[in-house]
Amino acid sequence: MSHSSPFRLGVLGSGKGSNFAAIADAVAAGTLPATVAVVLSDVPDSGILSLAAQRGIPGHHIAPGPFRTKLDESAEAEFIATLERAEVDLVVLAGFMRILKGGFLRRFEGRVVNIHPSLLPSFPGLAAWKQALDYGVKVTGCTVHLVDQGVDTGPILAQKAVPVLDDDTDGSLHARIQVAERELFPEVVRQLALGHIQVKGRISHRRGPTP
Ligand code: GRF
């Protein structure tokens, strides 16, 4: 990972963009030593693109092609080319709802991070907060991990626990997890920008001061 200054982020998202907003706000506040170089979405009218526009951050929609859960070849090439042009150091998946395949991951090897709304390896995949509620666990949370070729299987960088309350609904639990996400994700990106996280195989270590 390069540590040129400033550390350049490319953020990919499909949804409302609350994690992106937390990261952009931390950058604006000066607590995250990085710049959001570009925001890319597979969804044309996504909240994340509106939030980028409001902040004056370059944002682009890239049509994903005909598949439901992945990008087609030309879309993948366009995502890669746009991120390369923006000279990003780190690709941040902030609610990006498509699986990234080998070509993309090889290009940005070890430099793609995702936030997942459960304590992995429990409840990978979709609607993880609902999976946790339906299973009956009493603690869940969120995980920031490096992205590998599996679904939510890459090396874990950090996790934050969230209690499950007796009267929780899908909505209330997801909302509580998202509060934790908005704290954890900017902090982990900050540590990556500072070069404070090292990963060997599956195991990550934090060096330097802990928050
Ligand atoms: C988050 O809950 C994240 O864990 C999941 O997708 C959601 C994105 O939310 N991967 P937002 O678009 O950042 O508000």
mmCIF file with all atom_site columns, C-alpha atoms and ligand atoms in Angstrom:
data_model
loop_
_atom_site.group_PDB
_atom_site.id
_atom_site.type_symbol
_atom_site.label_atom_id
_atom_site.label_alt_id
_atom_site.label_comp_id
_atom_site.label_asym_id
_atom_site.label_entity_id
_atom_site.label_seq_id
_atom_site.pdbx_PDB_ins_code
_atom_site.Cartn_x
_atom_site.Cartn_y
_atom_site.Cartn_z
_atom_site.occupancy
_atom_site.B_iso_or_equiv
_atom_site.pdbx_formal_charge
_atom_site.auth_seq_id
_atom_site.auth_comp_id
_atom_site.auth_asym_id
_atom_site.auth_atom_id
_atom_site.pdbx_PDB_model_num
ATOM   1   C CA . MET A 1 1   ? 0.000   0.000   0.000   1.00 0.00 ? 1   MET A CA 1
ATOM   2   C CA . SER A 1 2   ? 1.352   3.383   -0.964  1.00 0.00 ? 2   SER A CA 1
ATOM   3   C CA . HIS A 1 3   ? 1.508   6.099   1.664   1.00 0.00 ? 3   HIS A CA 1
ATOM   4   C CA . SER A 1 4   ? 1.697   9.076   -0.612  1.00 0.00 ? 4   SER A CA 1
ATOM   5   C CA . SER A 1 5   ? 0.089   12.147  0.821   1.00 0.00 ? 5   SER A CA 1
ATOM   6   C CA . PRO A 1 6   ? -2.818  12.494  0.731   1.00 0.00 ? 6   PRO A CA 1
ATOM   7   C CA . PHE A 1 7   ? -4.048  8.928   0.967   1.00 0.00 ? 7   PHE A CA 1
ATOM   8   C CA . ARG A 1 8   ? -6.642  8.599   -1.776  1.00 0.00 ? 8   ARG A CA 1
ATOM   9   C CA . LEU A 1 9   ? -9.918  6.758   -1.297  1.00 0.00 ? 9   LEU A CA 1
ATOM   10  C CA . GLY A 1 10  ? -12.246 5.403   -3.973  1.00 0.00 ? 10  GLY A CA 1
ATOM   11  C CA . VAL A 1 11  ? -15.641 4.671   -2.416  1.00 0.00 ? 11  VAL A CA 1
ATOM   12  C CA . LEU A 1 12  ? -18.127 2.229   -4.001  1.00 0.00 ? 12  LEU A CA 1
ATOM   13  C CA . GLY A 1 13  ? -21.745 2.068   -2.841  1.00 0.00 ? 13  GLY A CA 1
ATOM   14  C CA . SER A 1 14  ? -25.223 1.117   -3.980  1.00 0.00 ? 14  SER A CA 1
ATOM   15  C CA . GLY A 1 15  ? -27.401 2.581   -1.240  1.00 0.00 ? 15  GLY A CA 1
ATOM   16  C CA . LYS A 1 16  ? -28.060 5.528   0.958   1.00 0.00 ? 16  LYS A CA 1
ATOM   17  C CA . GLY A 1 17  ? -24.423 6.240   1.707   1.00 0.00 ? 17  GLY A CA 1
ATOM   18  C CA . SER A 1 18  ? -24.369 6.733   5.472   1.00 0.00 ? 18  SER A CA 1
ATOM   19  C CA . ASN A 1 19  ? -20.982 5.011   5.774   1.00 0.00 ? 19  ASN A CA 1
ATOM   20  C CA . PHE A 1 20  ? -19.570 7.130   2.960   1.00 0.00 ? 20  PHE A CA 1
ATOM   21  C CA . ALA A 1 21  ? -20.931 10.250  4.709   1.00 0.00 ? 21  ALA A CA 1
ATOM   22  C CA . ALA A 1 22  ? -19.223 9.249   7.975   1.00 0.00 ? 22  ALA A CA 1
ATOM   23  C CA . ILE A 1 23  ? -15.922 8.801   6.119   1.00 0.00 ? 23  ILE A CA 1
ATOM   24  C CA . ALA A 1 24  ? -16.273 12.065  4.166   1.00 0.00 ? 24  ALA A CA 1
ATOM   25  C CA . ASP A 1 25  ? -17.203 13.899  7.375   1.00 0.00 ? 25  ASP A CA 1
ATOM   26  C CA . ALA A 1 26  ? -14.114 12.527  9.141   1.00 0.00 ? 26  ALA A CA 1
ATOM   27  C CA . VAL A 1 27  ? -11.979 13.695  6.199   1.00 0.00 ? 27  VAL A CA 1
ATOM   28  C CA . ALA A 1 28  ? -13.614 17.148  6.311   1.00 0.00 ? 28  ALA A CA 1
ATOM   29  C CA . ALA A 1 29  ? -13.129 17.342  10.087  1.00 0.00 ? 29  ALA A CA 1
ATOM   30  C CA . GLY A 1 30  ? -9.427  16.556  9.709   1.00 0.00 ? 30  GLY A CA 1
ATOM   31  C CA . THR A 1 31  ? -9.594  13.376  11.817  1.00 0.00 ? 31  THR A CA 1
ATOM   32  C CA . LEU A 1 32  ? -9.035  11.099  8.804   1.00 0.00 ? 32  LEU A CA 1
ATOM   33  C CA . PRO A 1 33  ? -5.849  11.993  6.905   1.00 0.00 ? 33  PRO A CA 1
ATOM   34  C CA . ALA A 1 34  ? -7.129  11.114  3.440   1.00 0.00 ? 34  ALA A CA 1
ATOM   35  C CA . THR A 1 35  ? -9.096  12.477  0.539   1.00 0.00 ? 35  THR A CA 1
ATOM   36  C CA . VAL A 1 36  ? -12.134 10.918  -1.125  1.00 0.00 ? 36  VAL A CA 1
ATOM   37  C CA . ALA A 1 37  ? -10.942 10.969  -4.734  1.00 0.00 ? 37  ALA A CA 1
ATOM   38  C CA . VAL A 1 38  ? -14.042 9.441   -6.303  1.00 0.00 ? 38  VAL A CA 1
ATOM   39  C CA . VAL A 1 39  ? -17.392 7.830   -5.472  1.00 0.00 ? 39  VAL A CA 1
ATOM   40  C CA . LEU A 1 40  ? -18.767 5.157   -7.816  1.00 0.00 ? 40  LEU A CA 1
ATOM   41  C CA . SER A 1 41  ? -22.179 3.537   -7.808  1.00 0.00 ? 41  SER A CA 1
ATOM   42  C CA . ASP A 1 42  ? -23.927 0.841   -9.809  1.00 0.00 ? 42  ASP A CA 1
ATOM   43  C CA . VAL A 1 43  ? -27.268 2.517   -8.959  1.00 0.00 ? 43  VAL A CA 1
ATOM   44  C CA . PRO A 1 44  ? -27.965 5.745   -10.869 1.00 0.00 ? 44  PRO A CA 1
ATOM   45  C CA . ASP A 1 45  ? -30.176 7.508   -8.314  1.00 0.00 ? 45  ASP A CA 1
ATOM   46  C CA . SER A 1 46  ? -28.464 6.211   -5.167  1.00 0.00 ? 46  SER A CA 1
ATOM   47  C CA . GLY A 1 47  ? -28.231 8.317   -2.026  1.00 0.00 ? 47  GLY A CA 1
ATOM   48  C CA . ILE A 1 48  ? -24.458 7.885   -2.013  1.00 0.00 ? 48  ILE A CA 1
ATOM   49  C CA . LEU A 1 49  ? -24.154 9.775   -5.327  1.00 0.00 ? 49  LEU A CA 1
ATOM   50  C CA . SER A 1 50  ? -26.380 12.615  -4.039  1.00 0.00 ? 50  SER A CA 1
ATOM   51  C CA . LEU A 1 51  ? -24.295 12.867  -0.864  1.00 0.00 ? 51  LEU A CA 1
ATOM   52  C CA . ALA A 1 52  ? -21.104 12.990  -2.960  1.00 0.00 ? 52  ALA A CA 1
ATOM   53  C CA . ALA A 1 53  ? -22.559 15.754  -5.148  1.00 0.00 ? 53  ALA A CA 1
ATOM   54  C CA . GLN A 1 54  ? -23.606 17.735  -2.046  1.00 0.00 ? 54  GLN A CA 1
ATOM   55  C CA . ARG A 1 55  ? -20.030 17.542  -0.812  1.00 0.00 ? 55  ARG A CA 1
ATOM   56  C CA . GLY A 1 56  ? -18.474 18.438  -4.162  1.00 0.00 ? 56  GLY A CA 1
ATOM   57  C CA . ILE A 1 57  ? -16.822 15.023  -4.444  1.00 0.00 ? 57  ILE A CA 1
ATOM   58  C CA . PRO A 1 58  ? -16.644 13.513  -7.977  1.00 0.00 ? 58  PRO A CA 1
ATOM   59  C CA . GLY A 1 59  ? -19.281 10.794  -8.291  1.00 0.00 ? 59  GLY A CA 1
ATOM   60  C CA . HIS A 1 60  ? -20.149 8.546   -11.222 1.00 0.00 ? 60  HIS A CA 1
ATOM   61  C CA . HIS A 1 61  ? -22.745 5.965   -12.025 1.00 0.00 ? 61  HIS A CA 1
ATOM   62  C CA . ILE A 1 62  ? -21.355 2.994   -13.923 1.00 0.00 ? 62  ILE A CA 1
ATOM   63  C CA . ALA A 1 63  ? -23.983 0.681   -15.429 1.00 0.00 ? 63  ALA A CA 1
ATOM   64  C CA . PRO A 1 64  ? -23.295 -2.800  -14.001 1.00 0.00 ? 64  PRO A CA 1
ATOM   65  C CA . GLY A 1 65  ? -24.543 -4.847  -16.952 1.00 0.00 ? 65  GLY A CA 1
ATOM   66  C CA . PRO A 1 66  ? -27.185 -7.593  -17.006 1.00 0.00 ? 66  PRO A CA 1
ATOM   67  C CA . PHE A 1 67  ? -26.237 -9.629  -13.915 1.00 0.00 ? 67  PHE A CA 1
ATOM   68  C CA . ARG A 1 68  ? -27.957 -9.172  -10.546 1.00 0.00 ? 68  ARG A CA 1
ATOM   69  C CA . THR A 1 69  ? -25.078 -9.807  -8.165  1.00 0.00 ? 69  THR A CA 1
ATOM   70  C CA . LYS A 1 70  ? -21.894 -9.062  -10.106 1.00 0.00 ? 70  LYS A CA 1
ATOM   71  C CA . LEU A 1 71  ? -20.495 -6.668  -12.720 1.00 0.00 ? 71  LEU A CA 1
ATOM   72  C CA . ASP A 1 72  ? -20.174 -7.682  -16.334 1.00 0.00 ? 72  ASP A CA 1
ATOM   73  C CA . GLU A 1 73  ? -16.741 -7.546  -17.957 1.00 0.00 ? 73  GLU A CA 1
ATOM   74  C CA . SER A 1 74  ? -17.036 -4.059  -19.425 1.00 0.00 ? 74  SER A CA 1
ATOM   75  C CA . ALA A 1 75  ? -18.479 -2.619  -16.202 1.00 0.00 ? 75  ALA A CA 1
ATOM   76  C CA . GLU A 1 76  ? -15.647 -4.164  -14.202 1.00 0.00 ? 76  GLU A CA 1
ATOM   77  C CA . ALA A 1 77  ? -13.130 -2.658  -16.632 1.00 0.00 ? 77  ALA A CA 1
ATOM   78  C CA . GLU A 1 78  ? -14.778 0.747   -16.263 1.00 0.00 ? 78  GLU A CA 1
ATOM   79  C CA . PHE A 1 79  ? -14.747 0.575   -12.463 1.00 0.00 ? 79  PHE A CA 1
ATOM   80  C CA . ILE A 1 80  ? -11.040 -0.357  -12.567 1.00 0.00 ? 80  ILE A CA 1
ATOM   81  C CA . ALA A 1 81  ? -10.143 2.350   -15.098 1.00 0.00 ? 81  ALA A CA 1
ATOM   82  C CA . THR A 1 82  ? -12.014 5.055   -13.166 1.00 0.00 ? 82  THR A CA 1
ATOM   83  C CA . LEU A 1 83  ? -10.350 4.100   -9.890  1.00 0.00 ? 83  LEU A CA 1
ATOM   84  C CA . GLU A 1 84  ? -6.946  4.001   -11.616 1.00 0.00 ? 84  GLU A CA 1
ATOM   85  C CA . ARG A 1 85  ? -7.478  7.445   -13.145 1.00 0.00 ? 85  ARG A CA 1
ATOM   86  C CA . ALA A 1 86  ? -8.349  8.730   -9.670  1.00 0.00 ? 86  ALA A CA 1
ATOM   87  C CA . GLU A 1 87  ? -5.092  7.141   -8.386  1.00 0.00 ? 87  GLU A CA 1
ATOM   88  C CA . VAL A 1 88  ? -6.756  5.580   -5.386  1.00 0.00 ? 88  VAL A CA 1
ATOM   89  C CA . ASP A 1 89  ? -4.709  3.963   -2.637  1.00 0.00 ? 89  ASP A CA 1
ATOM   90  C CA . LEU A 1 90  ? -7.682  2.173   -1.069  1.00 0.00 ? 90  LEU A CA 1
ATOM   91  C CA . VAL A 1 91  ? -11.023 0.960   -2.425  1.00 0.00 ? 91  VAL A CA 1
ATOM   92  C CA . VAL A 1 92  ? -13.725 1.336   0.225   1.00 0.00 ? 92  VAL A CA 1
ATOM   93  C CA . LEU A 1 93  ? -16.899 -0.731  -0.203  1.00 0.00 ? 93  LEU A CA 1
ATOM   94  C CA . ALA A 1 94  ? -19.588 1.196   1.636   1.00 0.00 ? 94  ALA A CA 1
ATOM   95  C CA . GLY A 1 95  ? -22.773 -0.733  0.943   1.00 0.00 ? 95  GLY A CA 1
ATOM   96  C CA . PHE A 1 96  ? -21.720 -1.929  -2.522  1.00 0.00 ? 96  PHE A CA 1
ATOM   97  C CA . MET A 1 97  ? -24.161 -4.721  -3.307  1.00 0.00 ? 97  MET A CA 1
ATOM   98  C CA . ARG A 1 98  ? -22.231 -6.579  -5.996  1.00 0.00 ? 98  ARG A CA 1
ATOM   99  C CA . ILE A 1 99  ? -19.567 -9.243  -5.638  1.00 0.00 ? 99  ILE A CA 1
ATOM   100 C CA . LEU A 1 100 ? -16.187 -8.173  -7.016  1.00 0.00 ? 100 LEU A CA 1
ATOM   101 C CA . LYS A 1 101 ? -14.358 -10.861 -8.929  1.00 0.00 ? 101 LYS A CA 1
ATOM   102 C CA . GLY A 1 102 ? -10.752 -11.865 -9.500  1.00 0.00 ? 102 GLY A CA 1
ATOM   103 C CA . GLY A 1 103 ? -9.798  -9.274  -12.114 1.00 0.00 ? 103 GLY A CA 1
ATOM   104 C CA . PHE A 1 104 ? -10.793 -6.364  -9.893  1.00 0.00 ? 104 PHE A CA 1
ATOM   105 C CA . LEU A 1 105 ? -9.332  -7.893  -6.737  1.00 0.00 ? 105 LEU A CA 1
ATOM   106 C CA . ARG A 1 106 ? -6.024  -8.695  -8.437  1.00 0.00 ? 106 ARG A CA 1
ATOM   107 C CA . ARG A 1 107 ? -5.735  -5.106  -9.620  1.00 0.00 ? 107 ARG A CA 1
ATOM   108 C CA . PHE A 1 108 ? -6.261  -3.745  -6.099  1.00 0.00 ? 108 PHE A CA 1
ATOM   109 C CA . GLU A 1 109 ? -4.840  -6.688  -4.169  1.00 0.00 ? 109 GLU A CA 1
ATOM   110 C CA . GLY A 1 110 ? -5.024  -6.209  -0.407  1.00 0.00 ? 110 GLY A CA 1
ATOM   111 C CA . ARG A 1 111 ? -6.445  -2.735  -0.917  1.00 0.00 ? 111 ARG A CA 1
ATOM   112 C CA . VAL A 1 112 ? -10.193 -3.350  -0.911  1.00 0.00 ? 112 VAL A CA 1
ATOM   113 C CA . VAL A 1 113 ? -12.073 -3.029  2.409   1.00 0.00 ? 113 VAL A CA 1
ATOM   114 C CA . ASN A 1 114 ? -15.713 -3.742  3.187   1.00 0.00 ? 114 ASN A CA 1
ATOM   115 C CA . ILE A 1 115 ? -18.039 -3.153  6.117   1.00 0.00 ? 115 ILE A CA 1
ATOM   116 C CA . HIS A 1 116 ? -20.417 -5.973  6.949   1.00 0.00 ? 116 HIS A CA 1
ATOM   117 C CA . PRO A 1 117 ? -23.309 -5.693  9.419   1.00 0.00 ? 117 PRO A CA 1
ATOM   118 C CA . SER A 1 118 ? -22.517 -8.706  11.633  1.00 0.00 ? 118 SER A CA 1
ATOM   119 C CA . LEU A 1 119 ? -19.667 -10.154 13.654  1.00 0.00 ? 119 LEU A CA 1
ATOM   120 C CA . LEU A 1 120 ? -18.137 -12.327 10.942  1.00 0.00 ? 120 LEU A CA 1
ATOM   121 C CA . PRO A 1 121 ? -17.789 -15.238 10.401  1.00 0.00 ? 121 PRO A CA 1
ATOM   122 C CA . SER A 1 122 ? -21.371 -15.298 11.729  1.00 0.00 ? 122 SER A CA 1
ATOM   123 C CA . PHE A 1 123 ? -24.046 -14.251 9.258   1.00 0.00 ? 123 PHE A CA 1
ATOM   124 C CA . PRO A 1 124 ? -22.255 -13.525 5.971   1.00 0.00 ? 124 PRO A CA 1
ATOM   125 C CA . GLY A 1 125 ? -24.363 -12.470 2.999   1.00 0.00 ? 125 GLY A CA 1
ATOM   126 C CA . LEU A 1 126 ? -27.512 -10.411 2.780   1.00 0.00 ? 126 LEU A CA 1
ATOM   127 C CA . ALA A 1 127 ? -29.557 -8.842  5.629   1.00 0.00 ? 127 ALA A CA 1
ATOM   128 C CA . ALA A 1 128 ? -27.087 -10.019 8.274   1.00 0.00 ? 128 ALA A CA 1
ATOM   129 C CA . TRP A 1 129 ? -28.952 -8.155  11.035  1.00 0.00 ? 129 TRP A CA 1
ATOM   130 C CA . LYS A 1 130 ? -32.105 -10.142 10.190  1.00 0.00 ? 130 LYS A CA 1
ATOM   131 C CA . GLN A 1 131 ? -30.129 -13.389 10.178  1.00 0.00 ? 131 GLN A CA 1
ATOM   132 C CA . ALA A 1 132 ? -28.822 -12.498 13.666  1.00 0.00 ? 132 ALA A CA 1
ATOM   133 C CA . LEU A 1 133 ? -32.296 -11.627 14.968  1.00 0.00 ? 133 LEU A CA 1
ATOM   134 C CA . ASP A 1 134 ? -33.839 -14.790 13.523  1.00 0.00 ? 134 ASP A CA 1
ATOM   135 C CA . TYR A 1 135 ? -31.034 -16.938 14.977  1.00 0.00 ? 135 TYR A CA 1
ATOM   136 C CA . GLY A 1 136 ? -31.573 -15.465 18.430  1.00 0.00 ? 136 GLY A CA 1
ATOM   137 C CA . VAL A 1 137 ? -28.048 -14.245 19.207  1.00 0.00 ? 137 VAL A CA 1
ATOM   138 C CA . LYS A 1 138 ? -27.765 -11.699 22.024  1.00 0.00 ? 138 LYS A CA 1
ATOM   139 C CA . VAL A 1 139 ? -24.759 -9.861  20.605  1.00 0.00 ? 139 VAL A CA 1
ATOM   140 C CA . THR A 1 140 ? -24.069 -8.971  17.000  1.00 0.00 ? 140 THR A CA 1
ATOM   141 C CA . GLY A 1 141 ? -22.219 -6.025  15.475  1.00 0.00 ? 141 GLY A CA 1
ATOM   142 C CA . CYS A 1 142 ? -20.207 -5.028  12.458  1.00 0.00 ? 142 CYS A CA 1
ATOM   143 C CA . THR A 1 143 ? -16.947 -6.091  10.850  1.00 0.00 ? 143 THR A CA 1
ATOM   144 C CA . VAL A 1 144 ? -14.452 -4.276  8.635   1.00 0.00 ? 144 VAL A CA 1
ATOM   145 C CA . HIS A 1 145 ? -12.521 -6.775  6.538   1.00 0.00 ? 145 HIS A CA 1
ATOM   146 C CA . LEU A 1 146 ? -10.300 -7.003  3.495   1.00 0.00 ? 146 LEU A CA 1
ATOM   147 C CA . VAL A 1 147 ? -12.144 -8.348  0.484   1.00 0.00 ? 147 VAL A CA 1
ATOM   148 C CA . ASP A 1 148 ? -11.099 -11.654 -1.022  1.00 0.00 ? 148 ASP A CA 1
ATOM   149 C CA . GLN A 1 149 ? -12.802 -13.866 -3.597  1.00 0.00 ? 149 GLN A CA 1
ATOM   150 C CA . GLY A 1 150 ? -15.336 -15.277 -1.123  1.00 0.00 ? 150 GLY A CA 1
ATOM   151 C CA . VAL A 1 151 ? -18.458 -13.599 0.198   1.00 0.00 ? 151 VAL A CA 1
ATOM   152 C CA . ASP A 1 152 ? -17.514 -11.762 3.421   1.00 0.00 ? 152 ASP A CA 1
ATOM   153 C CA . THR A 1 153 ? -14.582 -14.126 4.042   1.00 0.00 ? 153 THR A CA 1
ATOM   154 C CA . GLY A 1 154 ? -11.505 -11.855 3.854   1.00 0.00 ? 154 GLY A CA 1
ATOM   155 C CA . PRO A 1 155 ? -9.135  -11.108 6.757   1.00 0.00 ? 155 PRO A CA 1
ATOM   156 C CA . ILE A 1 156 ? -10.871 -9.259  9.592   1.00 0.00 ? 156 ILE A CA 1
ATOM   157 C CA . LEU A 1 157 ? -9.393  -5.854  10.427  1.00 0.00 ? 157 LEU A CA 1
ATOM   158 C CA . ALA A 1 158 ? -11.727 -4.728  13.228  1.00 0.00 ? 158 ALA A CA 1
ATOM   159 C CA . GLN A 1 159 ? -15.095 -5.466  14.794  1.00 0.00 ? 159 GLN A CA 1
ATOM   160 C CA . LYS A 1 160 ? -17.540 -3.640  17.033  1.00 0.00 ? 160 LYS A CA 1
ATOM   161 C CA . ALA A 1 161 ? -20.158 -5.430  19.127  1.00 0.00 ? 161 ALA A CA 1
ATOM   162 C CA . VAL A 1 162 ? -23.786 -4.340  19.362  1.00 0.00 ? 162 VAL A CA 1
ATOM   163 C CA . PRO A 1 163 ? -26.338 -5.839  21.803  1.00 0.00 ? 163 PRO A CA 1
ATOM   164 C CA . VAL A 1 164 ? -29.526 -7.430  20.531  1.00 0.00 ? 164 VAL A CA 1
ATOM   165 C CA . LEU A 1 165 ? -32.440 -6.233  22.693  1.00 0.00 ? 165 LEU A CA 1
ATOM   166 C CA . ASP A 1 166 ? -35.555 -8.267  23.489  1.00 0.00 ? 166 ASP A CA 1
ATOM   167 C CA . ASP A 1 167 ? -37.848 -5.852  21.675  1.00 0.00 ? 167 ASP A CA 1
ATOM   168 C CA . ASP A 1 168 ? -35.627 -5.367  18.620  1.00 0.00 ? 168 ASP A CA 1
ATOM   169 C CA . THR A 1 169 ? -37.123 -5.406  15.155  1.00 0.00 ? 169 THR A CA 1
ATOM   170 C CA . ASP A 1 170 ? -35.170 -5.748  11.897  1.00 0.00 ? 170 ASP A CA 1
ATOM   171 C CA . GLY A 1 171 ? -35.236 -1.972  11.632  1.00 0.00 ? 171 GLY A CA 1
ATOM   172 C CA . SER A 1 172 ? -34.168 -1.110  15.180  1.00 0.00 ? 172 SER A CA 1
ATOM   173 C CA . LEU A 1 173 ? -31.308 -3.633  15.166  1.00 0.00 ? 173 LEU A CA 1
ATOM   174 C CA . HIS A 1 174 ? -30.052 -2.529  11.748  1.00 0.00 ? 174 HIS A CA 1
ATOM   175 C CA . ALA A 1 175 ? -30.167 1.109   12.862  1.00 0.00 ? 175 ALA A CA 1
ATOM   176 C CA . ARG A 1 176 ? -28.121 0.320   16.014  1.00 0.00 ? 176 ARG A CA 1
ATOM   177 C CA . ILE A 1 177 ? -25.559 -1.615  13.930  1.00 0.00 ? 177 ILE A CA 1
ATOM   178 C CA . GLN A 1 178 ? -25.297 1.296   11.505  1.00 0.00 ? 178 GLN A CA 1
ATOM   179 C CA . VAL A 1 179 ? -24.433 3.667   14.375  1.00 0.00 ? 179 VAL A CA 1
ATOM   180 C CA . ALA A 1 180 ? -21.553 1.309   15.218  1.00 0.00 ? 180 ALA A CA 1
ATOM   181 C CA . GLU A 1 181 ? -20.541 1.132   11.535  1.00 0.00 ? 181 GLU A CA 1
ATOM   182 C CA . ARG A 1 182 ? -20.277 4.894   11.294  1.00 0.00 ? 182 ARG A CA 1
ATOM   183 C CA . GLU A 1 183 ? -17.843 4.869   14.223  1.00 0.00 ? 183 GLU A CA 1
ATOM   184 C CA . LEU A 1 184 ? -15.796 1.850   13.205  1.00 0.00 ? 184 LEU A CA 1
ATOM   185 C CA . PHE A 1 185 ? -15.339 2.344   9.468   1.00 0.00 ? 185 PHE A CA 1
ATOM   186 C CA . PRO A 1 186 ? -13.747 5.837   9.478   1.00 0.00 ? 186 PRO A CA 1
ATOM   187 C CA . GLU A 1 187 ? -11.478 4.735   12.334  1.00 0.00 ? 187 GLU A CA 1
ATOM   188 C CA . VAL A 1 188 ? -10.240 1.651   10.452  1.00 0.00 ? 188 VAL A CA 1
ATOM   189 C CA . VAL A 1 189 ? -9.731  3.667   7.252   1.00 0.00 ? 189 VAL A CA 1
ATOM   190 C CA . ARG A 1 190 ? -7.749  6.175   9.350   1.00 0.00 ? 190 ARG A CA 1
ATOM   191 C CA . GLN A 1 191 ? -5.519  3.385   10.664  1.00 0.00 ? 191 GLN A CA 1
ATOM   192 C CA . LEU A 1 192 ? -4.999  2.065   7.129   1.00 0.00 ? 192 LEU A CA 1
ATOM   193 C CA . ALA A 1 193 ? -4.159  5.568   5.886   1.00 0.00 ? 193 ALA A CA 1
ATOM   194 C CA . LEU A 1 194 ? -1.566  5.874   8.635   1.00 0.00 ? 194 LEU A CA 1
ATOM   195 C CA . GLY A 1 195 ? -0.142  2.438   7.805   1.00 0.00 ? 195 GLY A CA 1
ATOM   196 C CA . HIS A 1 196 ? -1.030  1.190   11.274  1.00 0.00 ? 196 HIS A CA 1
ATOM   197 C CA . ILE A 1 197 ? -2.588  -2.105  10.185  1.00 0.00 ? 197 ILE A CA 1
ATOM   198 C CA . GLN A 1 198 ? -0.520  -5.017  8.928   1.00 0.00 ? 198 GLN A CA 1
ATOM   199 C CA . VAL A 1 199 ? -2.018  -8.186  7.529   1.00 0.00 ? 199 VAL A CA 1
ATOM   200 C CA . LYS A 1 200 ? -0.230  -11.537 7.294   1.00 0.00 ? 200 LYS A CA 1
ATOM   201 C CA . GLY A 1 201 ? -2.388  -14.262 5.796   1.00 0.00 ? 201 GLY A CA 1
ATOM   202 C CA . ARG A 1 202 ? -5.696  -14.117 7.643   1.00 0.00 ? 202 ARG A CA 1
ATOM   203 C CA . ILE A 1 203 ? -4.342  -12.306 10.669  1.00 0.00 ? 203 ILE A CA 1
ATOM   204 C CA . SER A 1 204 ? -4.265  -8.541  11.042  1.00 0.00 ? 204 SER A CA 1
ATOM   205 C CA . HIS A 1 205 ? -2.223  -6.651  13.608  1.00 0.00 ? 205 HIS A CA 1
ATOM   206 C CA . ARG A 1 206 ? -2.538  -3.072  14.615  1.00 0.00 ? 206 ARG A CA 1
ATOM   207 C CA . ARG A 1 207 ? 0.646   -1.220  15.330  1.00 0.00 ? 207 ARG A CA 1
ATOM   208 C CA . GLY A 1 208 ? 1.048   2.303   16.536  1.00 0.00 ? 208 GLY A CA 1
ATOM   209 C CA . PRO A 1 209 ? -1.285  3.984   19.008  1.00 0.00 ? 209 PRO A CA 1
ATOM   210 C CA . THR A 1 210 ? -4.729  2.456   19.526  1.00 0.00 ? 210 THR A CA 1
ATOM   211 C CA . PRO A 1 211 ? -7.657  4.870   19.743  1.00 0.00 ? 211 PRO A CA 1
HETATM 212 C C1 . GRF B 2 .   ? -24.425 -1.121  5.704   1.00 0.00 ? 1   GRF B C1 1
HETATM 213 O O1 . GRF B 2 .   ? -25.278 -1.633  6.689   1.00 0.00 ? 1   GRF B O1 1
HETATM 214 C C2 . GRF B 2 .   ? -23.270 -2.053  5.433   1.00 0.00 ? 1   GRF B C2 1
HETATM 215 O O2 . GRF B 2 .   ? -22.945 -2.845  6.529   1.00 0.00 ? 1   GRF B O2 1
HETATM 216 C C3 . GRF B 2 .   ? -23.782 -2.926  4.325   1.00 0.00 ? 1   GRF B C3 1
HETATM 217 O O3 . GRF B 2 .   ? -24.593 -2.076  3.553   1.00 0.00 ? 1   GRF B O3 1
HETATM 218 C C4 . GRF B 2 .   ? -25.091 -1.024  4.350   1.00 0.00 ? 1   GRF B C4 1
HETATM 219 C C5 . GRF B 2 .   ? -24.762 0.276   3.656   1.00 0.00 ? 1   GRF B C5 1
HETATM 220 O O4 . GRF B 2 .   ? -25.404 1.379   4.241   1.00 0.00 ? 1   GRF B O4 1
HETATM 221 N N1 . GRF B 2 .   ? -22.668 -3.530  3.627   1.00 0.00 ? 1   GRF B N1 1
HETATM 222 P P1 . GRF B 2 .   ? -25.051 2.842   3.746   1.00 0.00 ? 1   GRF B P1 1
HETATM 223 O O5 . GRF B 2 .   ? -25.351 2.912   2.261   1.00 0.00 ? 1   GRF B O5 1
HETATM 224 O O6 . GRF B 2 .   ? -23.605 3.113   4.056   1.00 0.00 ? 1   GRF B O6 1
HETATM 225 O O7 . GRF B 2 .   ? -25.973 3.740   4.523   1.00 0.00 ? 1   GRF B O7 1
#
